[in-house]
Short mmCIF file of C-alpha atoms and ligand atoms in Angstrom, two decimals:
data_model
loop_
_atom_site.label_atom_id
_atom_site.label_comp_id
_atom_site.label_asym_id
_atom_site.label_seq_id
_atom_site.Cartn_x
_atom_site.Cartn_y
_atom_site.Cartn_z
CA UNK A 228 142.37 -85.96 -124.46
CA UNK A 229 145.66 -86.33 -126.37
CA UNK A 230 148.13 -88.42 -125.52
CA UNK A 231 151.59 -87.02 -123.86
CA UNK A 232 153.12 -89.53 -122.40
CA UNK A 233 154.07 -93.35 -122.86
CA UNK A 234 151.71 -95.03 -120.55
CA UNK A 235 148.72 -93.09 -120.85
CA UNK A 236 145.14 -94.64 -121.22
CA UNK A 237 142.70 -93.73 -124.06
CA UNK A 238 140.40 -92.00 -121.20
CA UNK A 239 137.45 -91.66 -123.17
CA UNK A 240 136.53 -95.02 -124.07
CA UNK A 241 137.90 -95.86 -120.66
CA UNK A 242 135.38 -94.36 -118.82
CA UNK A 243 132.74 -95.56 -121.00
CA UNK A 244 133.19 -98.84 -120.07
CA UNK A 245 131.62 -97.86 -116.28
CA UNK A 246 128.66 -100.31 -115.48
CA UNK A 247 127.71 -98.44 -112.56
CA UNK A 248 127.31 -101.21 -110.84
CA UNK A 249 128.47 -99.28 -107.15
CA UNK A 250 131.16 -101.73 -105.86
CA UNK A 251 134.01 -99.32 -105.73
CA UNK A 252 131.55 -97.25 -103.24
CA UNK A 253 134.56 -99.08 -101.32
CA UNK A 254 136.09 -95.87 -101.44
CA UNK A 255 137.66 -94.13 -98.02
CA UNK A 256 136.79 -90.79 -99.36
CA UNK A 257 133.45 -91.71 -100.88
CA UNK A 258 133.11 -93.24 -97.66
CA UNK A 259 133.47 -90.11 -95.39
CA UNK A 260 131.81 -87.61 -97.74
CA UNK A 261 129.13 -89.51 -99.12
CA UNK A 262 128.80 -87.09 -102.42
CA UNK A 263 128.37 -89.02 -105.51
CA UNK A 264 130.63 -86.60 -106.91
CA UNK A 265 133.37 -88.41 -104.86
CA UNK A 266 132.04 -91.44 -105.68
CA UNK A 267 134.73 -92.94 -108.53
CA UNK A 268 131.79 -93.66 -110.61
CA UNK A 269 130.56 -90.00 -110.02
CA UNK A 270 134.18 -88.98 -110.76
CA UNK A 271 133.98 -90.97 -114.13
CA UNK A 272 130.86 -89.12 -114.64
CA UNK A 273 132.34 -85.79 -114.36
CA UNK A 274 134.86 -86.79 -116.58
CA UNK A 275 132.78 -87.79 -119.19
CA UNK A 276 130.95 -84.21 -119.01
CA UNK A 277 134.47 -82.64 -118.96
CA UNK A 278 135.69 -84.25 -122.27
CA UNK A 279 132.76 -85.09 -124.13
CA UNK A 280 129.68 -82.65 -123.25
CA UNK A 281 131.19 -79.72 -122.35
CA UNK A 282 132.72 -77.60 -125.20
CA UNK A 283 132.29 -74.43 -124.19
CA UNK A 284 135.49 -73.40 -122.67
CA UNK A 285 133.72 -71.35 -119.68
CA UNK A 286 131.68 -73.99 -118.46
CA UNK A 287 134.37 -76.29 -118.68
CA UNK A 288 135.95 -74.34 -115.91
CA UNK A 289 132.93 -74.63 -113.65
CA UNK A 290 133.03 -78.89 -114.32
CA UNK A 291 136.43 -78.74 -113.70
CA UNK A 292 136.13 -77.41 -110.09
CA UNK A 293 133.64 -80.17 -108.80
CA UNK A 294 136.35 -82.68 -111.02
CA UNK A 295 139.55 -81.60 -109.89
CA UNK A 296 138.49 -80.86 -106.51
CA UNK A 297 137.20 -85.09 -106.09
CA UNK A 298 140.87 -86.03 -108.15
CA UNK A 299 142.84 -84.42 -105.28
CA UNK A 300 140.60 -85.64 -102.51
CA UNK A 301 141.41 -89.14 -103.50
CA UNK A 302 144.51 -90.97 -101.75
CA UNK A 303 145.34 -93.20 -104.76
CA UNK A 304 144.38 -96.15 -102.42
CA UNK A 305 143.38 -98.29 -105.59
CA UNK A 306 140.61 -99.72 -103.71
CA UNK A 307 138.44 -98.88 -106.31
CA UNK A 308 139.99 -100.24 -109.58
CA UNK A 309 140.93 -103.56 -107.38
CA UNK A 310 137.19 -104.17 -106.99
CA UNK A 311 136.29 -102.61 -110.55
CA UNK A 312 134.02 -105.50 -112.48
CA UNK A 313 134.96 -103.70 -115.59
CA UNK A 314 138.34 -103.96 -115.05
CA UNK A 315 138.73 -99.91 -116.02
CA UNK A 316 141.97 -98.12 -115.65
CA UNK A 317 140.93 -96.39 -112.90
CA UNK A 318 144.36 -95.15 -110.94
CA UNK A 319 145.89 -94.59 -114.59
CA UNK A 320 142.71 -92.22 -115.26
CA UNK A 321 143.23 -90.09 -112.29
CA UNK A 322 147.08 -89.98 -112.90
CA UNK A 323 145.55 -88.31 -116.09
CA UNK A 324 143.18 -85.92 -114.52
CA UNK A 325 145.77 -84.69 -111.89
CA UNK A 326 147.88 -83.75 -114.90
CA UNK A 327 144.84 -82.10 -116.71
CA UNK A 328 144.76 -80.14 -113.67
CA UNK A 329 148.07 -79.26 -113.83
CA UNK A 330 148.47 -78.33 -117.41
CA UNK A 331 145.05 -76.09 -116.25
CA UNK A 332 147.34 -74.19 -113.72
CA UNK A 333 144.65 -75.34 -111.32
CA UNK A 334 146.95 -76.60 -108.37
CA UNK A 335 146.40 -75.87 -105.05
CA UNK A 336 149.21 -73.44 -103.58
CA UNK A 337 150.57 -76.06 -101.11
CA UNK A 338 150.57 -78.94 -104.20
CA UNK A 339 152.62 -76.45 -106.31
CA UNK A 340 154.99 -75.48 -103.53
CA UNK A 341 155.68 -79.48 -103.11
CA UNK A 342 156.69 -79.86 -106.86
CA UNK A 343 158.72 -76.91 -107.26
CA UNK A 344 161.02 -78.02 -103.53
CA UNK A 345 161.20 -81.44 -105.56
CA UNK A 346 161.80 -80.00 -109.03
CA UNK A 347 164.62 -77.77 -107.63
CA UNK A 348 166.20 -79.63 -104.55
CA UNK A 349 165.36 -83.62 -105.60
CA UNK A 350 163.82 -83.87 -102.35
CA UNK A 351 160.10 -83.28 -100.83
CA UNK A 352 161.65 -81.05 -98.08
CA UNK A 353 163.49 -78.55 -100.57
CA UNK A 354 166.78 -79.39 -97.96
CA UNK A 355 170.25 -79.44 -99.16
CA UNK A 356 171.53 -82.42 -101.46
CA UNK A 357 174.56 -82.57 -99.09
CA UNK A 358 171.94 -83.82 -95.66
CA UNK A 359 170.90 -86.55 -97.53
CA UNK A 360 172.91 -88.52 -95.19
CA UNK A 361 172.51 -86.69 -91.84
CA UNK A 362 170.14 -89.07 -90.46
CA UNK A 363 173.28 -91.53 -89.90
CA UNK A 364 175.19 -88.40 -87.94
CA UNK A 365 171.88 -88.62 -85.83
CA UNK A 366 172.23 -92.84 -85.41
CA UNK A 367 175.77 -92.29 -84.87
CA UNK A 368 176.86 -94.42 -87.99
CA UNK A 369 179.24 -93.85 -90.50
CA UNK A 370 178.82 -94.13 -93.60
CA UNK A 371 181.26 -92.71 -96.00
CA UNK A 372 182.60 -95.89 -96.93
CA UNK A 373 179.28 -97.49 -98.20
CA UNK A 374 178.31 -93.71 -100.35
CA UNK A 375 178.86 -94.73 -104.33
CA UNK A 376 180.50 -98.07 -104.09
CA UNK A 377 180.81 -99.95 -106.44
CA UNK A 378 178.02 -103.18 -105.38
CA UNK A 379 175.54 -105.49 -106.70
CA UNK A 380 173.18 -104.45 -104.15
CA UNK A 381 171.55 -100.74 -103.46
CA UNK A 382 169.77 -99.38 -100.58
CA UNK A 383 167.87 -96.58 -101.10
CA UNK A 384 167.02 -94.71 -98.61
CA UNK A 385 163.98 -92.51 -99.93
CA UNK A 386 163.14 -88.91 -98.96
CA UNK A 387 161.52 -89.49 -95.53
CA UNK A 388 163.88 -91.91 -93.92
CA UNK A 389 167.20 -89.32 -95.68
CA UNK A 390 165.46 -86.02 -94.23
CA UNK A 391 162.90 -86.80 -91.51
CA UNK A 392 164.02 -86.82 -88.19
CA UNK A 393 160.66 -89.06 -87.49
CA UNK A 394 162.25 -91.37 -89.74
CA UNK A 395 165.86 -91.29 -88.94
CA UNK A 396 165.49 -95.06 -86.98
CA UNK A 397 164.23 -96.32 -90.45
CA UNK A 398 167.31 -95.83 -91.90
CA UNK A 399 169.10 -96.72 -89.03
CA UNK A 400 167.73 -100.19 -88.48
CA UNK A 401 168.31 -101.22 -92.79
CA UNK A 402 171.69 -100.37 -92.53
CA UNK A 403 172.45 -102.77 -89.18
CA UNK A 404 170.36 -105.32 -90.56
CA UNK A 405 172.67 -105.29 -94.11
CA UNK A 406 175.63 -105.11 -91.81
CA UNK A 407 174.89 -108.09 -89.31
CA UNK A 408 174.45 -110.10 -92.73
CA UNK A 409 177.64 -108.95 -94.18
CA UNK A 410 176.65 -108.63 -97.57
CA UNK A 411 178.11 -105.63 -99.64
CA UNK A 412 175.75 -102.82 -100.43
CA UNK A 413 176.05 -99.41 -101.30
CA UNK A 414 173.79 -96.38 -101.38
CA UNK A 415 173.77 -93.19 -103.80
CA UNK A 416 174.60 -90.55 -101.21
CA UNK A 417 173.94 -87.38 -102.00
CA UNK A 418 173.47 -89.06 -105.66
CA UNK A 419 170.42 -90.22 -104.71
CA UNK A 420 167.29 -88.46 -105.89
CA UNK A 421 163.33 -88.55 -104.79
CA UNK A 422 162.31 -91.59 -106.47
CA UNK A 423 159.68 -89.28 -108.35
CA UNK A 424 156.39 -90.62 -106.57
CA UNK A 425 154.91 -87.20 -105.06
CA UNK A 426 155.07 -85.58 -108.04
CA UNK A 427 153.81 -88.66 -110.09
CA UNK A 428 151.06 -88.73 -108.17
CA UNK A 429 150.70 -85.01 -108.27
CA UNK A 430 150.67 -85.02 -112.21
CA UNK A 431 154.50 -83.95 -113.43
CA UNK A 432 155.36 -86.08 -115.35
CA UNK A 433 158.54 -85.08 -116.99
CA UNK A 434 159.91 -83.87 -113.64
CA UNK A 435 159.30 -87.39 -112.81
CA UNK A 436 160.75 -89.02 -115.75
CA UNK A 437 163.93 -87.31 -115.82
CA UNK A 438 164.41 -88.36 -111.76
CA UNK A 439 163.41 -92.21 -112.82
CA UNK A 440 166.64 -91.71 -115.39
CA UNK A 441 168.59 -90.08 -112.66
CA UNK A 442 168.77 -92.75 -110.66
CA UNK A 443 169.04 -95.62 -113.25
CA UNK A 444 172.44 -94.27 -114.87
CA UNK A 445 173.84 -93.66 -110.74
CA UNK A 446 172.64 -97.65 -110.14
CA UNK A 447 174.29 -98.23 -113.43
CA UNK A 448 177.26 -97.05 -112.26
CA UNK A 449 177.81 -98.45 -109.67
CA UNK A 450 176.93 -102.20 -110.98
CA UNK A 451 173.98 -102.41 -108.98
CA UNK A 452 171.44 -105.36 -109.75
CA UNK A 453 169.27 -105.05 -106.81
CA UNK A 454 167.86 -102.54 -104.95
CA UNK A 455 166.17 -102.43 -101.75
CA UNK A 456 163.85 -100.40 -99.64
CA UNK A 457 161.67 -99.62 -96.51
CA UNK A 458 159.60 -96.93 -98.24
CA UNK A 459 155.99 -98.41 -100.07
CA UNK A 460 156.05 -95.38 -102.17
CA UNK A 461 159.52 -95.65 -103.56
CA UNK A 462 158.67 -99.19 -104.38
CA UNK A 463 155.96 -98.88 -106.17
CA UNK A 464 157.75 -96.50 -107.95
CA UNK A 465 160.65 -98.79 -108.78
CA UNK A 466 157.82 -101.72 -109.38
CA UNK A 467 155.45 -100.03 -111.71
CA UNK A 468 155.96 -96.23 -112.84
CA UNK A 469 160.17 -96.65 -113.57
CA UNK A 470 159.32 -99.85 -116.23
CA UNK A 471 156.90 -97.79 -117.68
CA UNK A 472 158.63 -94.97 -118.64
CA UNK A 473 162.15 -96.47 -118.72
CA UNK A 474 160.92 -99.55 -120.28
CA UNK A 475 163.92 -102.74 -121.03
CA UNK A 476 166.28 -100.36 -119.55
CA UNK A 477 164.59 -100.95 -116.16
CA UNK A 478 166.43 -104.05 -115.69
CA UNK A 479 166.90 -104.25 -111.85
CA UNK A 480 165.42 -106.36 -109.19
CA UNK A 481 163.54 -104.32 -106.63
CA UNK A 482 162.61 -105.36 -103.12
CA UNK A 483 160.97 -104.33 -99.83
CA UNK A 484 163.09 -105.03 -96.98
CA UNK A 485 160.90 -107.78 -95.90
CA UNK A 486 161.52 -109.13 -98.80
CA UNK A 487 164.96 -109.13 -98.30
CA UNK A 488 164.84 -110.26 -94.60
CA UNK A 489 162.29 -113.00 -95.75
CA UNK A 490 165.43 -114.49 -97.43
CA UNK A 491 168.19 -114.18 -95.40
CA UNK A 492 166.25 -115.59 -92.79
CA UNK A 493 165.69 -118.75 -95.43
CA UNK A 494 169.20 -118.69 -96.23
CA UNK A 495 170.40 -118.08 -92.83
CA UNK A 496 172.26 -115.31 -93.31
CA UNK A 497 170.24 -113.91 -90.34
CA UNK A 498 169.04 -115.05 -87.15
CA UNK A 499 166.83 -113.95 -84.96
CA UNK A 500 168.15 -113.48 -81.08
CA UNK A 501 165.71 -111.77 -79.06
CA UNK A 502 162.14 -112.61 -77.73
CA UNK A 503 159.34 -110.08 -78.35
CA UNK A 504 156.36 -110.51 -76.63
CA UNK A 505 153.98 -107.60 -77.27
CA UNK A 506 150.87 -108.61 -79.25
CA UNK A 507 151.78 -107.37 -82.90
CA UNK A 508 149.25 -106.52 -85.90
CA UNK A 509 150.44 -105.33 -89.23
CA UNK A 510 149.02 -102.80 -91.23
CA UNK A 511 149.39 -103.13 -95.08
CA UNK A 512 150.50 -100.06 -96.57
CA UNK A 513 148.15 -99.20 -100.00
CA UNK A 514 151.09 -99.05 -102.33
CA UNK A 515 152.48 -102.25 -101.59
CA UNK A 516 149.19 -104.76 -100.81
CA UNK A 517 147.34 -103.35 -104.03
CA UNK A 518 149.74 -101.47 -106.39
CA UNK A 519 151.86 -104.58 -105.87
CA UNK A 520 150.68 -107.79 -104.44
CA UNK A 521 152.69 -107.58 -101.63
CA UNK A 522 151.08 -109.39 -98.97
CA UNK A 523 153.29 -112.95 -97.71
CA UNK A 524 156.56 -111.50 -96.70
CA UNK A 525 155.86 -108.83 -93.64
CA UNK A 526 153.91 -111.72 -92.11
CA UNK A 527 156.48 -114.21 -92.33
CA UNK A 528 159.45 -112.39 -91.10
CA UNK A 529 157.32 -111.36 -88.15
CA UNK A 530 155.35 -114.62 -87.34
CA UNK A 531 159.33 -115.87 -87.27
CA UNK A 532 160.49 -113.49 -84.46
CA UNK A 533 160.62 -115.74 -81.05
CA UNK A 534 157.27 -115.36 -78.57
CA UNK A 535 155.45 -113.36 -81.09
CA UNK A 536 151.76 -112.84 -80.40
CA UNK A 537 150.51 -112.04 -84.09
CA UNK A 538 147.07 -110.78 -84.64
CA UNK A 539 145.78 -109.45 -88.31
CA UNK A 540 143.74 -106.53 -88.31
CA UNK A 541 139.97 -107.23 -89.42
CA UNK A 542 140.59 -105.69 -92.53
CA UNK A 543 143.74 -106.57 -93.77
CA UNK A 544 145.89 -107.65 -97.39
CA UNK A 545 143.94 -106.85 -100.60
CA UNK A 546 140.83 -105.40 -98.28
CA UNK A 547 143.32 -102.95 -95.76
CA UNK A 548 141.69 -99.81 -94.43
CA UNK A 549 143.50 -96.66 -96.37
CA UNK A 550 145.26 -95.19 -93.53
CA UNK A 551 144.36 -91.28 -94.99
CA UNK A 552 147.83 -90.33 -95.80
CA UNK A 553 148.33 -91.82 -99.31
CA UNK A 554 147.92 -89.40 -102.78
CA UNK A 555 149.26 -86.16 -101.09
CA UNK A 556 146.05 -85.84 -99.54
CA UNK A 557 147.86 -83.80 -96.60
CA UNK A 558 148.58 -81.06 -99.10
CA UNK A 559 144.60 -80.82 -99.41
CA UNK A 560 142.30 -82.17 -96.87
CA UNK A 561 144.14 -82.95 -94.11
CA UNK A 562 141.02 -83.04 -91.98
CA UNK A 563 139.93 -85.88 -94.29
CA UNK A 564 142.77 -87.08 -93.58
CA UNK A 565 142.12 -87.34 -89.87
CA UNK A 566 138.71 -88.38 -90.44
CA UNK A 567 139.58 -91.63 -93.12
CA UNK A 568 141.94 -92.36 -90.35
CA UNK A 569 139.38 -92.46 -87.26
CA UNK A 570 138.43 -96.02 -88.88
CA UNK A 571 141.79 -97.67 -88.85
CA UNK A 572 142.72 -96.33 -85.83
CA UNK A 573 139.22 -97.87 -84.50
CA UNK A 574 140.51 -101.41 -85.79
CA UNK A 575 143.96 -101.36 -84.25
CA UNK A 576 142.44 -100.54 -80.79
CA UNK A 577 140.02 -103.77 -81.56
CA UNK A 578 142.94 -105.64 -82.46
CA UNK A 579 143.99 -105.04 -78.89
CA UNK A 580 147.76 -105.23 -80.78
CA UNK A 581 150.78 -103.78 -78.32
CA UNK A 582 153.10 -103.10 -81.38
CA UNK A 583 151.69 -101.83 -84.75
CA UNK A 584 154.24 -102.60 -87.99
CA UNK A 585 154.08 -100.85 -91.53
CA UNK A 586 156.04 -100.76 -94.28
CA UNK A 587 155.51 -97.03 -95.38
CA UNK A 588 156.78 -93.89 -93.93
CA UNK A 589 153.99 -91.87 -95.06
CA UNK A 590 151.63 -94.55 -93.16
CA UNK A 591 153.70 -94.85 -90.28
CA UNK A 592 153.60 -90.82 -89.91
CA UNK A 593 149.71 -91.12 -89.92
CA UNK A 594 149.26 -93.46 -87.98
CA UNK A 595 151.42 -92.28 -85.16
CA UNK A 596 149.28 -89.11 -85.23
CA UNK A 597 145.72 -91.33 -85.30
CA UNK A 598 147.26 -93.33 -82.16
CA UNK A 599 148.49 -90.00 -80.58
CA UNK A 600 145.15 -88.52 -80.99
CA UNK A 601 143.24 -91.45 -79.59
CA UNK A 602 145.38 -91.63 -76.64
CA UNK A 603 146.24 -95.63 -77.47
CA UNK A 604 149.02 -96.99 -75.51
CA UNK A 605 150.21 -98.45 -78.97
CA UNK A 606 153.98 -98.56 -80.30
CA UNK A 607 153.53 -97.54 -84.32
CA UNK A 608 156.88 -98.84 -85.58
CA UNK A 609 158.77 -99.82 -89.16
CA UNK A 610 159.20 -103.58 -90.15
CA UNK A 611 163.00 -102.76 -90.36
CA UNK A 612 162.81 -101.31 -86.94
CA UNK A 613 161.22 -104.95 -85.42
CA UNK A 614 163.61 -106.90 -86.93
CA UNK A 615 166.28 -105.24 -85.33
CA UNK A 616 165.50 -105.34 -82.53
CA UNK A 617 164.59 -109.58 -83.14
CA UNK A 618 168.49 -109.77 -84.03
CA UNK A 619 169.52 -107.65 -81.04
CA UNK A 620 170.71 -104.85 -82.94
S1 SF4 B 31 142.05 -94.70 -105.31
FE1 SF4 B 31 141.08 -94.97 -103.30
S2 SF4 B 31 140.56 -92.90 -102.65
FE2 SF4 B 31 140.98 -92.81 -104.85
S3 SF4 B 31 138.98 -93.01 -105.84
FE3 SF4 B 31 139.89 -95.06 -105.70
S4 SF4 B 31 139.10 -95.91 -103.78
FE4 SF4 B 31 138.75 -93.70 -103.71
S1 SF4 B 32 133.25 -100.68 -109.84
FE1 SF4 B 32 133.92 -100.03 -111.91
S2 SF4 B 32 132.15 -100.47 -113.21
FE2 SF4 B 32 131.38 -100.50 -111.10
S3 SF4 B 32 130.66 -98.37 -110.73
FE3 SF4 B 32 132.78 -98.48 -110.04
S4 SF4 B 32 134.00 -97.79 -111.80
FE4 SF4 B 32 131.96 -98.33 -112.58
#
């Protein structure tokens, strides 16, 4: 397979390096539909027949059903590679194969419909440039003043928390907690552009790139040095995929906004007021416990809040549960979905938690509908959304 594009993995002698030793049998889709074809060793064995046994161009097409069909039925969880004894490239691989399947024209209707509202709008809901901002009409804040000022320090909002009125409180509770601390931020407005992950993960690259430079030159700017978020996907696109393809020009510090709160809290700049007292469990979102080590801060800011009752899930950190939603697996499967989220939703109602915290809006979305479905009496809520209420905002 040639290479296109700047971080792309020599896939052939990648996958040869499989020892089939089983351990990433791990896998929440493997899990569910027990085909070895799902299997990411059975994957890597389909690829292997794609590239290197099958050269007739007609029975390519009949590998590349079974192969494409596993690639999109996988949430990108990186459960696998994290467990991988041969250390392969294993999320970098089926980056690949999604864009195989692209340059194939083999998309499903509902994936190609996503790209194009992105490629044309900058946004996953194909809405209007000029509502990126709505959801503070809906919080009642006003924000004119903080759209394209001139400051060290970004907030972006991300897709789901700008356009989803699900979200809107997201949003809402970042911007108080910036403004109880007083420190000067700004945020792109209508400026701002998806950060590139769905269709990264779908397989467009370019589209992709040309976002990642997008949004550099507006942070640019503006002077901005750090940027933070409350969406897992749009950090680990600021994290990983934007140094990749931007390379030294990616100069700017990212962080989650636990992060963030983590140190103001150590600095000060923010106190805690209010006593919570339902039983909390956090649930680590994919993207930021194994794309990017993100594991000490969530806990921290909420084992600070006053009266806390704090119980981990039983699997939690580098071994979370996927919670189904990751990889665009709605576009596809979304009974899979539903079904690799029966077992997460079976370990919060163990956990006996009151209050369940995430750090992703695509997890947070998922959940709510697991909890819903289960008829929990369980509160499925944003990290940003805790802490303000802990400073009585
Ligand atoms: S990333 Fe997750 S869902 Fe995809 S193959 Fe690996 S373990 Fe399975
Ligand atoms: S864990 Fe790695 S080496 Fe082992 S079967 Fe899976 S892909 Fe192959």
């Amino acid at each position: 397979m040639s290479s296109s594009n700047e971080w792309q993995v020599d896939i052939i002698d990648a996958v040869q390096k499989c020892v089939y030793c089983g351990y990433c049998a791990v896998c929440p889709t493997f899990r569910e539909l027990k085909w070895e074809t799902y299997h990411p060793r059975g994957i890597l064995d389909q690829i292997k027949m794609y590239f290197l046994e099958t050269t007739k161009e007609e029975l390519k097409g009949d590998v590349s059903k079974s192969l494409f069909d596993s690639i999109f039925a996988c949430t990108m969880c990186k459960a696998c590679e994290n467990i991988c004894i041969a250390d392969i490239p294993l999320l970098k691989i089926w980056e690949q194969i999604r864009q195989e399947s692209f340059k194939r024209g083999r998309w499903n209707p509902a994936l190609l419909s996503l790209y194009n509202k992105v490629k044309d709008t900058q946004n996953i809901f194909g809405l209007p440039k000029d509502e990126r901002v709505s959801w503070a009409d809906l919080a009642n804040m006003v924000m004119t003043k903080r759209i394209q000022r001139k400051a060290s320090l970004a907030y972006f909002v991300g897709c789901q928390a700008s356009y989803s009125g699900k979200m809107e409180g997201v949003a809402a509770s970042v911007v108080k907690i910036l403004r109880k601390t007083r420190v000067d931020f700004t945020i792109l407005g209508d400026e701002e552009w998806c950060c590139g992950s769905p269709v990264f993960l779908a397989g467009g690259y370019s589209v992709g790139k040309s976002f990642a430079k997008h949004n550099l030159d507006q942070f640019k700017k503006l002077g901005v040095k750090r940027i933070v978020t409350a969406c897992a996907g749009c950090y680990r696109a600021f994290k990983i995929v934007y140094p990749r393809i931007l390379g030294d020009k990616w100069d700017l510090e990212v962080l989650h906004i636990s992060e963030l709160v983590a140190e103001l809290l150590e600095q000060n700049k923010l106190k805690y007021k209010k006593t919570i007292k339902e039983k909390i469990t956090f649930k680590d979102p994919c993207e930021l416990v194994r794309h990017c080590g993100l594991i000490e801060p969530p806990r921290e800011i909420i084992e600070k809040i006053p009266g806390v009752r704090y119980e981990e899930l039983p699997s939690n950190c580098e071994e979370a549960l996927c919670c189904g939603g990751g990889g665009l697996l709605k576009l596809n499967d979304a009974d899979l979905v539903r079904q690799i989220n029966t077992r997460l939703i079976e370990e919060i109602e163990y956990s006996e938690a009151e209050i369940v915290v995430n750090g992703c809006p695509t997890c947070l979305d998922t959940i709510q509908q697991g909890v819903k479905k289960k008829g929990l009496d369980v509160e499925v809520i944003d990290i940003a959304e805790l802490v303000r209420r802990a400073i009585g905002e």
